């Protein structure tokens, strides 16, 4: 992949050209995007020219807020994006972090205000729309929506991007130190572990109810969105049994702990492992034969924003959708970008990396977590039972 520096230089060069040419009025926002295929996991294709359009800085008498707070996953954006946005628009972005969809959702359901943006995964977007927790986007303020790949304009959890804009997408599998352990080809390393293997006691799992249950349910051959109580109890028992083999639950540092050799394997998200690979090239990422989880994270605006915050948040979303900024973000996160216009900035190595873009034969074994309605609390109760159970 191009270096971060080269992206930044391209960005600065483009910015300079814009500055030299900036004599005319603000550009007119383009039309809303039209329809596209249903699944967000197709190989993306760009049908329209990349767009780099700015939102008029005063919309219907509303001035954007001078500061917004984004409630975000940790290490999920290059901090330069905030500085560049502030330089361009004079709007400061402050970041607060969460470690799971459920943590973020509980905060907003509990009346948490002050956030102008948040970043839920697919199934959580659906829950938040149903519960009235999200504001509808004004597409006139996000002309760079044109830069999204077709398949990301009609995602099933938010057709037409009425509430959210896809931000990054990826998979959940296993990262491991290739010189220390064999490639884990099955989730059995967690659920039927060899107590004499070097990895025993040096494994971690995500601190995430739906993700850990998904791994256990996949291993058992069940639907990851099952609401059959006996199947969920079976998965709970498997997760409790795995506690003997794992060193802990972690959603923020799991890649670093493997790179540092503290753990030899971890259940986690692909990009985090690929970033950690920069510290230890021995770190590899794989998806076991039984399959794994695929997900799309999204930029959304909580319903509690003021009109000024909403405009500033939409300007930020539009900025993230610029091709160069989209590239800067994926270069930092190592996750695939729904911003297809960004592809021109990536080198072949990134675009052809199967750890970033799963090959077709793997796509059939990747499953989306879906909302399970009233059974959401059952997942949470069983997960609490797992976490509080003594090590067997
Ligand atoms: N370091 C940020 C990782 C964000 C991953 N989000 C994935 C959620 C899938 N359930």
mmCIF file of C-alpha atoms and ligand atoms in Angstrom:
data_model
loop_
_atom_site.group_PDB
_atom_site.id
_atom_site.type_symbol
_atom_site.label_atom_id
_atom_site.label_comp_id
_atom_site.label_asym_id
_atom_site.label_seq_id
_atom_site.Cartn_x
_atom_site.Cartn_y
_atom_site.Cartn_z
ATOM 1 C CA UNK A 1 0.000 0.000 0.000
ATOM 2 C CA UNK A 2 1.142 3.619 -0.527
ATOM 3 C CA UNK A 3 2.694 5.174 2.507
ATOM 4 C CA UNK A 4 0.627 7.417 4.717
ATOM 5 C CA UNK A 5 2.999 10.189 3.753
ATOM 6 C CA UNK A 6 2.278 9.789 0.062
ATOM 7 C CA UNK A 7 -1.472 9.977 0.674
ATOM 8 C CA UNK A 8 -0.958 13.080 2.750
ATOM 9 C CA UNK A 9 1.223 14.623 0.044
ATOM 10 C CA UNK A 10 -1.393 13.843 -2.611
ATOM 11 C CA UNK A 11 -4.023 15.373 -0.358
ATOM 12 C CA UNK A 12 -1.954 18.515 0.178
ATOM 13 C CA UNK A 13 -1.228 18.807 -3.549
ATOM 14 C CA UNK A 14 -4.923 18.502 -4.363
ATOM 15 C CA UNK A 15 -5.783 20.996 -1.627
ATOM 16 C CA UNK A 16 -3.279 23.455 -3.121
ATOM 17 C CA UNK A 17 -4.833 23.122 -6.571
ATOM 18 C CA UNK A 18 -8.244 23.779 -5.049
ATOM 19 C CA UNK A 19 -6.900 26.818 -3.225
ATOM 20 C CA UNK A 20 -5.438 28.241 -6.435
ATOM 21 C CA UNK A 21 -8.667 27.661 -8.284
ATOM 22 C CA UNK A 22 -11.000 28.707 -5.504
ATOM 23 C CA UNK A 23 -12.571 31.832 -6.945
ATOM 24 C CA UNK A 24 -16.121 30.733 -7.697
ATOM 25 C CA UNK A 25 -19.193 30.058 -5.574
ATOM 26 C CA UNK A 26 -19.714 26.823 -3.612
ATOM 27 C CA UNK A 27 -20.403 23.866 -5.878
ATOM 28 C CA UNK A 28 -23.917 22.589 -6.240
ATOM 29 C CA UNK A 29 -24.525 19.275 -4.441
ATOM 30 C CA UNK A 30 -25.154 16.373 -6.762
ATOM 31 C CA UNK A 31 -28.329 14.288 -6.916
ATOM 32 C CA UNK A 32 -28.967 11.551 -4.368
ATOM 33 C CA UNK A 33 -27.472 8.227 -5.410
ATOM 34 C CA UNK A 34 -29.611 5.761 -7.251
ATOM 35 C CA UNK A 35 -30.267 2.109 -6.501
ATOM 36 C CA UNK A 36 -27.767 -0.738 -6.568
ATOM 37 C CA UNK A 37 -27.253 -4.430 -5.702
ATOM 38 C CA UNK A 38 -28.421 -5.748 -2.347
ATOM 39 C CA UNK A 39 -25.389 -7.174 -0.621
ATOM 40 C CA UNK A 40 -22.493 -5.068 0.646
ATOM 41 C CA UNK A 41 -19.948 -7.825 0.114
ATOM 42 C CA UNK A 42 -19.791 -7.764 -3.676
ATOM 43 C CA UNK A 43 -16.588 -6.629 -5.273
ATOM 44 C CA UNK A 44 -17.199 -2.909 -5.555
ATOM 45 C CA UNK A 45 -17.400 -1.065 -8.854
ATOM 46 C CA UNK A 46 -17.438 2.670 -9.296
ATOM 47 C CA UNK A 47 -20.087 3.827 -11.741
ATOM 48 C CA UNK A 48 -19.697 7.560 -11.351
ATOM 49 C CA UNK A 49 -16.692 9.854 -11.345
ATOM 50 C CA UNK A 50 -15.153 10.417 -7.895
ATOM 51 C CA UNK A 51 -16.662 13.460 -6.236
ATOM 52 C CA UNK A 52 -14.934 16.021 -4.060
ATOM 53 C CA UNK A 53 -17.686 18.462 -3.321
ATOM 54 C CA UNK A 54 -17.970 20.737 -0.369
ATOM 55 C CA UNK A 55 -21.146 21.448 1.527
ATOM 56 C CA UNK A 56 -22.165 25.106 1.456
ATOM 57 C CA UNK A 57 -20.962 26.452 4.796
ATOM 58 C CA UNK A 58 -24.293 28.031 5.716
ATOM 59 C CA UNK A 59 -27.380 25.920 4.949
ATOM 60 C CA UNK A 60 -30.814 27.558 5.234
ATOM 61 C CA UNK A 61 -29.537 30.024 7.802
ATOM 62 C CA UNK A 62 -27.926 27.322 9.963
ATOM 63 C CA UNK A 63 -24.273 27.757 10.846
ATOM 64 C CA UNK A 64 -22.431 24.514 11.601
ATOM 65 C CA UNK A 65 -21.393 23.949 15.207
ATOM 66 C CA UNK A 66 -17.760 24.838 15.883
ATOM 67 C CA UNK A 67 -17.181 21.579 17.763
ATOM 68 C CA UNK A 68 -18.619 18.074 17.500
ATOM 69 C CA UNK A 69 -18.050 14.898 19.478
ATOM 70 C CA UNK A 70 -17.769 11.524 17.744
ATOM 71 C CA UNK A 71 -18.463 8.371 19.765
ATOM 72 C CA UNK A 72 -16.126 5.928 18.052
ATOM 73 C CA UNK A 73 -14.298 2.606 18.284
ATOM 74 C CA UNK A 74 -10.701 3.122 19.400
ATOM 75 C CA UNK A 75 -7.875 3.391 16.848
ATOM 76 C CA UNK A 76 -10.401 3.530 14.045
ATOM 77 C CA UNK A 77 -9.457 6.785 12.330
ATOM 78 C CA UNK A 78 -6.220 8.549 11.496
ATOM 79 C CA UNK A 79 -6.149 11.564 13.864
ATOM 80 C CA UNK A 80 -4.850 13.621 10.903
ATOM 81 C CA UNK A 81 -8.387 13.431 9.498
ATOM 82 C CA UNK A 82 -9.613 15.540 12.419
ATOM 83 C CA UNK A 83 -6.814 18.101 11.930
ATOM 84 C CA UNK A 84 -7.404 18.322 8.184
ATOM 85 C CA UNK A 85 -11.147 18.760 8.723
ATOM 86 C CA UNK A 86 -10.550 21.495 11.296
ATOM 87 C CA UNK A 87 -8.096 23.252 8.961
ATOM 88 C CA UNK A 88 -10.645 23.138 6.154
ATOM 89 C CA UNK A 89 -13.829 24.058 8.027
ATOM 90 C CA UNK A 90 -12.803 25.399 11.429
ATOM 91 C CA UNK A 91 -14.797 22.632 13.133
ATOM 92 C CA UNK A 92 -13.071 20.739 15.935
ATOM 93 C CA UNK A 93 -13.783 17.037 16.358
ATOM 94 C CA UNK A 94 -13.451 15.426 19.771
ATOM 95 C CA UNK A 95 -13.425 11.639 20.083
ATOM 96 C CA UNK A 96 -14.846 9.473 22.842
ATOM 97 C CA UNK A 97 -14.500 5.659 22.617
ATOM 98 C CA UNK A 98 -16.563 2.517 23.084
ATOM 99 C CA UNK A 99 -15.530 -1.137 22.742
ATOM 100 C CA UNK A 100 -18.730 -2.813 21.607
ATOM 101 C CA UNK A 101 -21.985 -1.971 19.880
ATOM 102 C CA UNK A 102 -23.840 -2.896 23.044
ATOM 103 C CA UNK A 103 -21.809 -0.470 25.173
ATOM 104 C CA UNK A 104 -22.513 2.360 22.730
ATOM 105 C CA UNK A 105 -26.177 1.432 22.375
ATOM 106 C CA UNK A 106 -26.738 1.249 26.141
ATOM 107 C CA UNK A 107 -25.289 4.731 26.538
ATOM 108 C CA UNK A 108 -27.500 6.271 23.870
ATOM 109 C CA UNK A 109 -30.563 4.321 25.026
ATOM 110 C CA UNK A 110 -29.879 5.611 28.533
ATOM 111 C CA UNK A 111 -30.211 9.189 27.318
ATOM 112 C CA UNK A 112 -26.529 9.850 26.565
ATOM 113 C CA UNK A 113 -26.403 13.167 24.696
ATOM 114 C CA UNK A 114 -23.662 15.422 23.417
ATOM 115 C CA UNK A 115 -22.595 13.117 20.597
ATOM 116 C CA UNK A 116 -22.946 14.377 17.035
ATOM 117 C CA UNK A 117 -21.711 11.171 15.410
ATOM 118 C CA UNK A 118 -21.427 7.517 16.284
ATOM 119 C CA UNK A 119 -20.271 4.376 14.472
ATOM 120 C CA UNK A 120 -22.571 1.352 14.912
ATOM 121 C CA UNK A 121 -22.233 -1.898 13.015
ATOM 122 C CA UNK A 122 -24.930 -3.035 10.574
ATOM 123 C CA UNK A 123 -27.281 -4.849 12.995
ATOM 124 C CA UNK A 124 -27.000 -2.062 15.546
ATOM 125 C CA UNK A 125 -27.951 0.523 12.907
ATOM 126 C CA UNK A 126 -31.166 -1.426 12.390
ATOM 127 C CA UNK A 127 -31.911 -1.453 16.127
ATOM 128 C CA UNK A 128 -31.138 2.261 16.437
ATOM 129 C CA UNK A 129 -33.396 3.153 13.493
ATOM 130 C CA UNK A 130 -36.236 1.095 14.994
ATOM 131 C CA UNK A 131 -35.787 2.789 18.369
ATOM 132 C CA UNK A 132 -35.717 6.293 16.885
ATOM 133 C CA UNK A 133 -32.163 6.921 18.077
ATOM 134 C CA UNK A 134 -30.836 8.225 14.754
ATOM 135 C CA UNK A 135 -31.417 11.403 12.750
ATOM 136 C CA UNK A 136 -32.200 11.162 9.038
ATOM 137 C CA UNK A 137 -29.358 12.371 6.858
ATOM 138 C CA UNK A 138 -29.817 15.340 4.565
ATOM 139 C CA UNK A 139 -28.221 14.028 1.382
ATOM 140 C CA UNK A 140 -27.881 17.546 -0.025
ATOM 141 C CA UNK A 141 -25.183 18.065 2.582
ATOM 142 C CA UNK A 142 -23.356 14.869 1.612
ATOM 143 C CA UNK A 143 -22.723 15.136 -2.147
ATOM 144 C CA UNK A 144 -19.706 12.814 -1.847
ATOM 145 C CA UNK A 145 -22.152 9.928 -1.279
ATOM 146 C CA UNK A 146 -21.452 9.384 -4.970
ATOM 147 C CA UNK A 147 -18.061 8.000 -3.971
ATOM 148 C CA UNK A 148 -19.569 4.985 -2.193
ATOM 149 C CA UNK A 149 -19.439 1.687 -4.042
ATOM 150 C CA UNK A 150 -22.843 0.719 -5.457
ATOM 151 C CA UNK A 151 -23.403 -2.110 -3.018
ATOM 152 C CA UNK A 152 -22.969 0.243 -0.060
ATOM 153 C CA UNK A 153 -25.773 2.517 -1.218
ATOM 154 C CA UNK A 154 -28.444 -0.110 -0.698
ATOM 155 C CA UNK A 155 -27.341 -1.935 2.430
ATOM 156 C CA UNK A 156 -30.197 -4.076 3.801
ATOM 157 C CA UNK A 157 -30.120 -2.492 7.273
ATOM 158 C CA UNK A 158 -30.487 1.051 5.869
ATOM 159 C CA UNK A 159 -31.572 1.035 2.209
ATOM 160 C CA UNK A 160 -30.638 4.247 0.408
ATOM 161 C CA UNK A 161 -28.353 5.418 3.280
ATOM 162 C CA UNK A 162 -31.245 7.306 4.816
ATOM 163 C CA UNK A 163 -29.662 7.308 8.279
ATOM 164 C CA UNK A 164 -26.049 6.227 7.963
ATOM 165 C CA UNK A 165 -23.057 6.095 5.648
ATOM 166 C CA UNK A 166 -20.900 2.934 5.549
ATOM 167 C CA UNK A 167 -17.482 3.746 7.004
ATOM 168 C CA UNK A 168 -15.325 0.577 6.999
ATOM 169 C CA UNK A 169 -16.010 -3.113 6.600
ATOM 170 C CA UNK A 170 -14.217 -6.247 7.678
ATOM 171 C CA UNK A 171 -14.320 -9.731 9.104
ATOM 172 C CA UNK A 172 -13.890 -11.511 12.426
ATOM 173 C CA UNK A 173 -11.453 -14.417 12.550
ATOM 174 C CA UNK A 174 -8.250 -15.465 14.309
ATOM 175 C CA UNK A 175 -4.874 -13.738 14.448
ATOM 176 C CA UNK A 176 -1.889 -15.919 15.355
ATOM 177 C CA UNK A 177 1.888 -15.986 15.525
ATOM 178 C CA UNK A 178 2.852 -18.204 12.611
ATOM 179 C CA UNK A 179 6.282 -19.176 13.956
ATOM 180 C CA UNK A 180 4.833 -20.309 17.291
ATOM 181 C CA UNK A 181 1.637 -22.164 16.377
ATOM 182 C CA UNK A 182 0.117 -23.962 13.406
ATOM 183 C CA UNK A 183 -2.483 -22.051 11.442
ATOM 184 C CA UNK A 184 -5.793 -22.487 13.305
ATOM 185 C CA UNK A 185 -8.105 -24.045 10.733
ATOM 186 C CA UNK A 186 -10.976 -24.549 13.180
ATOM 187 C CA UNK A 187 -12.616 -22.682 16.056
ATOM 188 C CA UNK A 188 -11.718 -25.851 17.994
ATOM 189 C CA UNK A 189 -8.597 -24.028 19.234
ATOM 190 C CA UNK A 190 -11.013 -22.165 21.503
ATOM 191 C CA UNK A 191 -13.783 -24.699 21.985
ATOM 192 C CA UNK A 192 -11.955 -28.030 22.030
ATOM 193 C CA UNK A 193 -8.426 -26.932 22.881
ATOM 194 C CA UNK A 194 -5.408 -29.132 23.306
ATOM 195 C CA UNK A 195 -4.271 -28.465 26.890
ATOM 196 C CA UNK A 196 -0.687 -29.369 25.905
ATOM 197 C CA UNK A 197 -0.552 -26.978 22.960
ATOM 198 C CA UNK A 198 1.636 -23.846 23.314
ATOM 199 C CA UNK A 199 -1.398 -21.619 22.739
ATOM 200 C CA UNK A 200 -3.275 -23.025 25.751
ATOM 201 C CA UNK A 201 -3.725 -20.134 28.211
ATOM 202 C CA UNK A 202 -2.365 -17.672 25.630
ATOM 203 C CA UNK A 203 -5.563 -17.015 23.684
ATOM 204 C CA UNK A 204 -7.940 -14.067 23.926
ATOM 205 C CA UNK A 205 -11.500 -13.541 22.766
ATOM 206 C CA UNK A 206 -13.326 -10.308 21.986
ATOM 207 C CA UNK A 207 -15.175 -8.755 24.916
ATOM 208 C CA UNK A 208 -18.358 -8.758 22.854
ATOM 209 C CA UNK A 209 -21.523 -10.809 23.411
ATOM 210 C CA UNK A 210 -22.697 -11.176 19.821
ATOM 211 C CA UNK A 211 -19.199 -11.815 18.438
ATOM 212 C CA UNK A 212 -18.223 -14.499 20.974
ATOM 213 C CA UNK A 213 -21.588 -16.226 20.647
ATOM 214 C CA UNK A 214 -21.231 -16.060 16.855
ATOM 215 C CA UNK A 215 -17.896 -17.926 17.052
ATOM 216 C CA UNK A 216 -19.371 -20.599 19.335
ATOM 217 C CA UNK A 217 -22.567 -20.956 17.263
ATOM 218 C CA UNK A 218 -20.567 -21.272 14.030
ATOM 219 C CA UNK A 219 -18.450 -23.995 15.643
ATOM 220 C CA UNK A 220 -21.623 -25.819 16.713
ATOM 221 C CA UNK A 221 -23.053 -25.532 13.197
ATOM 222 C CA UNK A 222 -25.912 -23.235 14.272
ATOM 223 C CA UNK A 223 -27.178 -19.958 12.857
ATOM 224 C CA UNK A 224 -25.316 -17.061 14.522
ATOM 225 C CA UNK A 225 -28.679 -15.287 14.850
ATOM 226 C CA UNK A 226 -30.505 -18.228 16.400
ATOM 227 C CA UNK A 227 -33.145 -17.509 19.011
ATOM 228 C CA UNK A 228 -33.478 -21.152 20.047
ATOM 229 C CA UNK A 229 -32.734 -21.057 23.748
ATOM 230 C CA UNK A 230 -31.237 -24.550 23.934
ATOM 231 C CA UNK A 231 -28.740 -23.680 21.172
ATOM 232 C CA UNK A 232 -27.768 -20.475 22.926
ATOM 233 C CA UNK A 233 -27.286 -22.359 26.187
ATOM 234 C CA UNK A 234 -25.074 -24.852 24.381
ATOM 235 C CA UNK A 235 -23.001 -21.965 23.046
ATOM 236 C CA UNK A 236 -22.830 -20.460 26.543
ATOM 237 C CA UNK A 237 -21.520 -23.755 27.948
ATOM 238 C CA UNK A 238 -18.913 -23.944 25.211
ATOM 239 C CA UNK A 239 -17.766 -20.399 25.987
ATOM 240 C CA UNK A 240 -17.556 -21.208 29.693
ATOM 241 C CA UNK A 241 -15.519 -24.299 28.916
ATOM 242 C CA UNK A 242 -13.164 -22.204 26.754
ATOM 243 C CA UNK A 243 -12.302 -20.070 29.784
ATOM 244 C CA UNK A 244 -9.709 -22.679 30.759
ATOM 245 C CA UNK A 245 -7.783 -22.005 27.549
ATOM 246 C CA UNK A 246 -8.077 -18.238 27.287
ATOM 247 C CA UNK A 247 -6.191 -15.509 29.094
ATOM 248 C CA UNK A 248 -9.028 -12.984 28.875
ATOM 249 C CA UNK A 249 -11.534 -10.966 26.852
ATOM 250 C CA UNK A 250 -10.270 -7.932 25.011
ATOM 251 C CA UNK A 251 -11.615 -5.793 22.159
ATOM 252 C CA UNK A 252 -9.038 -2.999 22.063
ATOM 253 C CA UNK A 253 -5.588 -4.573 22.481
ATOM 254 C CA UNK A 254 -6.025 -8.101 21.129
ATOM 255 C CA UNK A 255 -3.804 -7.535 18.076
ATOM 256 C CA UNK A 256 -1.049 -5.825 20.042
ATOM 257 C CA UNK A 257 -1.004 -8.626 22.632
ATOM 258 C CA UNK A 258 -0.381 -11.192 19.892
ATOM 259 C CA UNK A 259 2.224 -8.983 18.186
ATOM 260 C CA UNK A 260 4.021 -8.645 21.534
ATOM 261 C CA UNK A 261 3.996 -12.443 21.973
ATOM 262 C CA UNK A 262 1.962 -12.225 25.154
ATOM 263 C CA UNK A 263 -0.816 -14.195 23.480
ATOM 264 C CA UNK A 264 -0.207 -16.601 20.619
ATOM 265 C CA UNK A 265 -3.696 -16.392 19.147
ATOM 266 C CA UNK A 266 -6.723 -14.137 19.425
ATOM 267 C CA UNK A 267 -10.286 -13.942 18.214
ATOM 268 C CA UNK A 268 -10.652 -10.513 16.638
ATOM 269 C CA UNK A 269 -11.158 -8.118 13.745
ATOM 270 C CA UNK A 270 -8.940 -8.362 10.662
ATOM 271 C CA UNK A 271 -7.754 -4.738 10.415
ATOM 272 C CA UNK A 272 -6.585 -4.587 13.999
ATOM 273 C CA UNK A 273 -4.395 -7.646 13.369
ATOM 274 C CA UNK A 274 -3.062 -6.204 10.126
ATOM 275 C CA UNK A 275 -2.094 -2.976 11.894
ATOM 276 C CA UNK A 276 -0.351 -5.021 14.624
ATOM 277 C CA UNK A 277 1.482 -6.927 11.866
ATOM 278 C CA UNK A 278 3.536 -3.764 11.360
ATOM 279 C CA UNK A 279 5.103 -4.489 14.770
ATOM 280 C CA UNK A 280 5.537 -8.212 14.169
ATOM 281 C CA UNK A 281 5.463 -9.588 10.635
ATOM 282 C CA UNK A 282 5.047 -13.073 12.058
ATOM 283 C CA UNK A 283 1.424 -12.237 12.876
ATOM 284 C CA UNK A 284 -1.058 -13.786 10.429
ATOM 285 C CA UNK A 285 -4.845 -13.587 10.114
ATOM 286 C CA UNK A 286 -7.148 -16.408 9.081
ATOM 287 C CA UNK A 287 -10.804 -17.389 9.070
ATOM 288 C CA UNK A 288 -11.419 -20.974 10.241
ATOM 289 C CA UNK A 289 -12.983 -23.539 7.922
ATOM 290 C CA UNK A 290 -16.344 -23.330 9.696
ATOM 291 C CA UNK A 291 -16.582 -19.628 8.767
ATOM 292 C CA UNK A 292 -16.654 -16.262 10.503
ATOM 293 C CA UNK A 293 -18.460 -12.942 10.814
ATOM 294 C CA UNK A 294 -18.570 -10.141 8.232
ATOM 295 C CA UNK A 295 -19.660 -6.635 9.199
ATOM 296 C CA UNK A 296 -19.997 -3.049 8.046
ATOM 297 C CA UNK A 297 -19.502 -0.140 10.464
ATOM 298 C CA UNK A 298 -21.322 3.106 9.713
ATOM 299 C CA UNK A 299 -21.201 6.832 10.432
ATOM 300 C CA UNK A 300 -24.551 7.892 11.907
ATOM 301 C CA UNK A 301 -25.941 10.954 13.655
ATOM 302 C CA UNK A 302 -27.786 10.502 16.980
ATOM 303 C CA UNK A 303 -31.326 11.894 17.033
ATOM 304 C CA UNK A 304 -30.442 14.204 19.930
ATOM 305 C CA UNK A 305 -28.229 16.580 17.889
ATOM 306 C CA UNK A 306 -28.982 20.258 17.407
ATOM 307 C CA UNK A 307 -29.408 21.469 13.788
ATOM 308 C CA UNK A 308 -25.964 23.126 14.042
ATOM 309 C CA UNK A 309 -24.306 19.905 15.215
ATOM 310 C CA UNK A 310 -26.143 17.922 12.562
ATOM 311 C CA UNK A 311 -24.863 20.168 9.774
ATOM 312 C CA UNK A 312 -21.294 19.953 11.132
ATOM 313 C CA UNK A 313 -21.618 16.151 11.404
ATOM 314 C CA UNK A 314 -22.886 15.898 7.809
ATOM 315 C CA UNK A 315 -19.955 18.053 6.670
ATOM 316 C CA UNK A 316 -17.641 15.618 8.462
ATOM 317 C CA UNK A 317 -19.292 12.609 6.812
ATOM 318 C CA UNK A 318 -18.923 14.348 3.451
ATOM 319 C CA UNK A 319 -15.236 14.974 4.206
ATOM 320 C CA UNK A 320 -14.671 11.296 5.132
ATOM 321 C CA UNK A 321 -16.225 10.373 1.780
ATOM 322 C CA UNK A 322 -13.597 12.306 -0.182
ATOM 323 C CA UNK A 323 -11.416 9.828 -2.083
ATOM 324 C CA UNK A 324 -8.161 11.001 -0.508
ATOM 325 C CA UNK A 325 -9.562 11.077 3.022
ATOM 326 C CA UNK A 326 -11.137 7.629 2.580
ATOM 327 C CA UNK A 327 -7.699 6.358 1.583
ATOM 328 C CA UNK A 328 -6.028 8.035 4.550
ATOM 329 C CA UNK A 329 -8.472 6.267 6.881
ATOM 330 C CA UNK A 330 -8.069 2.765 5.415
ATOM 331 C CA UNK A 331 -4.327 3.204 5.272
ATOM 332 C CA UNK A 332 -4.442 3.774 9.028
ATOM 333 C CA UNK A 333 -7.002 1.070 9.929
ATOM 334 C CA UNK A 334 -6.175 -1.605 7.299
ATOM 335 C CA UNK A 335 -9.897 -2.188 6.890
ATOM 336 C CA UNK A 336 -11.591 -2.138 3.489
ATOM 337 C CA UNK A 337 -13.286 1.093 2.550
ATOM 338 C CA UNK A 338 -16.833 1.359 1.203
ATOM 339 C CA UNK A 339 -15.533 4.609 -0.343
ATOM 340 C CA UNK A 340 -14.747 3.183 -3.735
ATOM 341 C CA UNK A 341 -13.258 6.375 -5.073
ATOM 342 C CA UNK A 342 -10.453 5.832 -2.531
ATOM 343 C CA UNK A 343 -9.307 2.726 -4.438
ATOM 344 C CA UNK A 344 -7.178 4.757 -6.813
ATOM 345 C CA UNK A 345 -4.898 5.610 -3.888
ATOM 346 C CA UNK A 346 -4.257 2.023 -2.805
ATOM 347 C CA UNK A 347 -1.583 -0.138 -4.319
ATOM 348 C CA UNK A 348 -2.249 -3.634 -5.678
ATOM 349 C CA UNK A 349 -0.884 -5.270 -2.560
ATOM 350 C CA UNK A 350 -3.664 -3.791 -0.413
ATOM 351 C CA UNK A 351 -6.435 -4.305 -2.965
ATOM 352 C CA UNK A 352 -5.413 -7.938 -3.471
ATOM 353 C CA UNK A 353 -4.833 -8.822 0.182
ATOM 354 C CA UNK A 354 -7.224 -11.700 1.007
ATOM 355 C CA UNK A 355 -7.092 -10.689 4.682
ATOM 356 C CA UNK A 356 -8.686 -7.364 3.670
ATOM 357 C CA UNK A 357 -10.898 -8.515 0.780
ATOM 358 C CA UNK A 358 -12.061 -12.110 1.419
ATOM 359 C CA UNK A 359 -11.960 -14.280 -1.715
ATOM 360 C CA UNK A 360 -15.276 -15.380 -3.235
ATOM 361 C CA UNK A 361 -15.083 -18.932 -1.892
ATOM 362 C CA UNK A 362 -14.845 -17.534 1.641
ATOM 363 C CA UNK A 363 -17.735 -15.070 1.277
ATOM 364 C CA UNK A 364 -20.245 -17.936 1.417
ATOM 365 C CA UNK A 365 -18.950 -18.792 4.899
ATOM 366 C CA UNK A 366 -19.153 -15.277 6.311
ATOM 367 C CA UNK A 367 -22.286 -14.328 8.219
ATOM 368 C CA UNK A 368 -23.793 -11.004 9.261
ATOM 369 C CA UNK A 369 -24.960 -10.536 12.841
ATOM 370 C CA UNK A 370 -28.631 -9.501 12.711
ATOM 371 C CA UNK A 371 -30.942 -7.957 15.291
ATOM 372 C CA UNK A 372 -32.805 -10.600 17.325
ATOM 373 C CA UNK A 373 -35.396 -8.336 18.944
ATOM 374 C CA UNK A 374 -36.421 -9.410 22.424
ATOM 375 C CA UNK A 375 -33.746 -12.151 22.371
ATOM 376 C CA UNK A 376 -31.021 -9.474 22.517
ATOM 377 C CA UNK A 377 -31.379 -9.472 26.299
ATOM 378 C CA UNK A 378 -31.051 -13.283 26.367
ATOM 379 C CA UNK A 379 -27.718 -13.016 24.532
ATOM 380 C CA UNK A 380 -26.620 -10.400 27.089
ATOM 381 C CA UNK A 381 -27.767 -12.491 30.083
ATOM 382 C CA UNK A 382 -25.998 -15.611 28.815
ATOM 383 C CA UNK A 383 -22.890 -13.542 28.081
ATOM 384 C CA UNK A 384 -22.916 -12.237 31.669
ATOM 385 C CA UNK A 385 -23.140 -15.860 32.812
ATOM 386 C CA UNK A 386 -20.069 -16.684 30.712
ATOM 387 C CA UNK A 387 -18.067 -13.787 32.096
ATOM 388 C CA UNK A 388 -18.958 -14.421 35.732
ATOM 389 C CA UNK A 389 -18.591 -18.218 35.595
ATOM 390 C CA UNK A 390 -15.534 -19.614 37.388
ATOM 391 C CA UNK A 391 -12.782 -21.053 35.191
ATOM 392 C CA UNK A 392 -13.616 -24.772 34.838
HETATM 393 N N1 LIG B 1 -10.376 -0.936 16.134
HETATM 394 C C1 LIG B 1 -11.694 -0.775 15.630
HETATM 395 C C2 LIG B 1 -12.387 -2.028 15.250
HETATM 396 C C3 LIG B 1 -13.817 -1.816 14.919
HETATM 397 C C4 LIG B 1 -14.486 -3.065 14.596
HETATM 398 N N2 LIG B 1 -15.856 -2.999 14.549
HETATM 399 C C5 LIG B 1 -16.374 -4.258 14.274
HETATM 400 C C6 LIG B 1 -17.661 -4.579 14.856
HETATM 401 C C7 LIG B 1 -18.176 -5.901 14.381
HETATM 402 N N3 LIG B 1 -19.184 -6.478 15.195
#
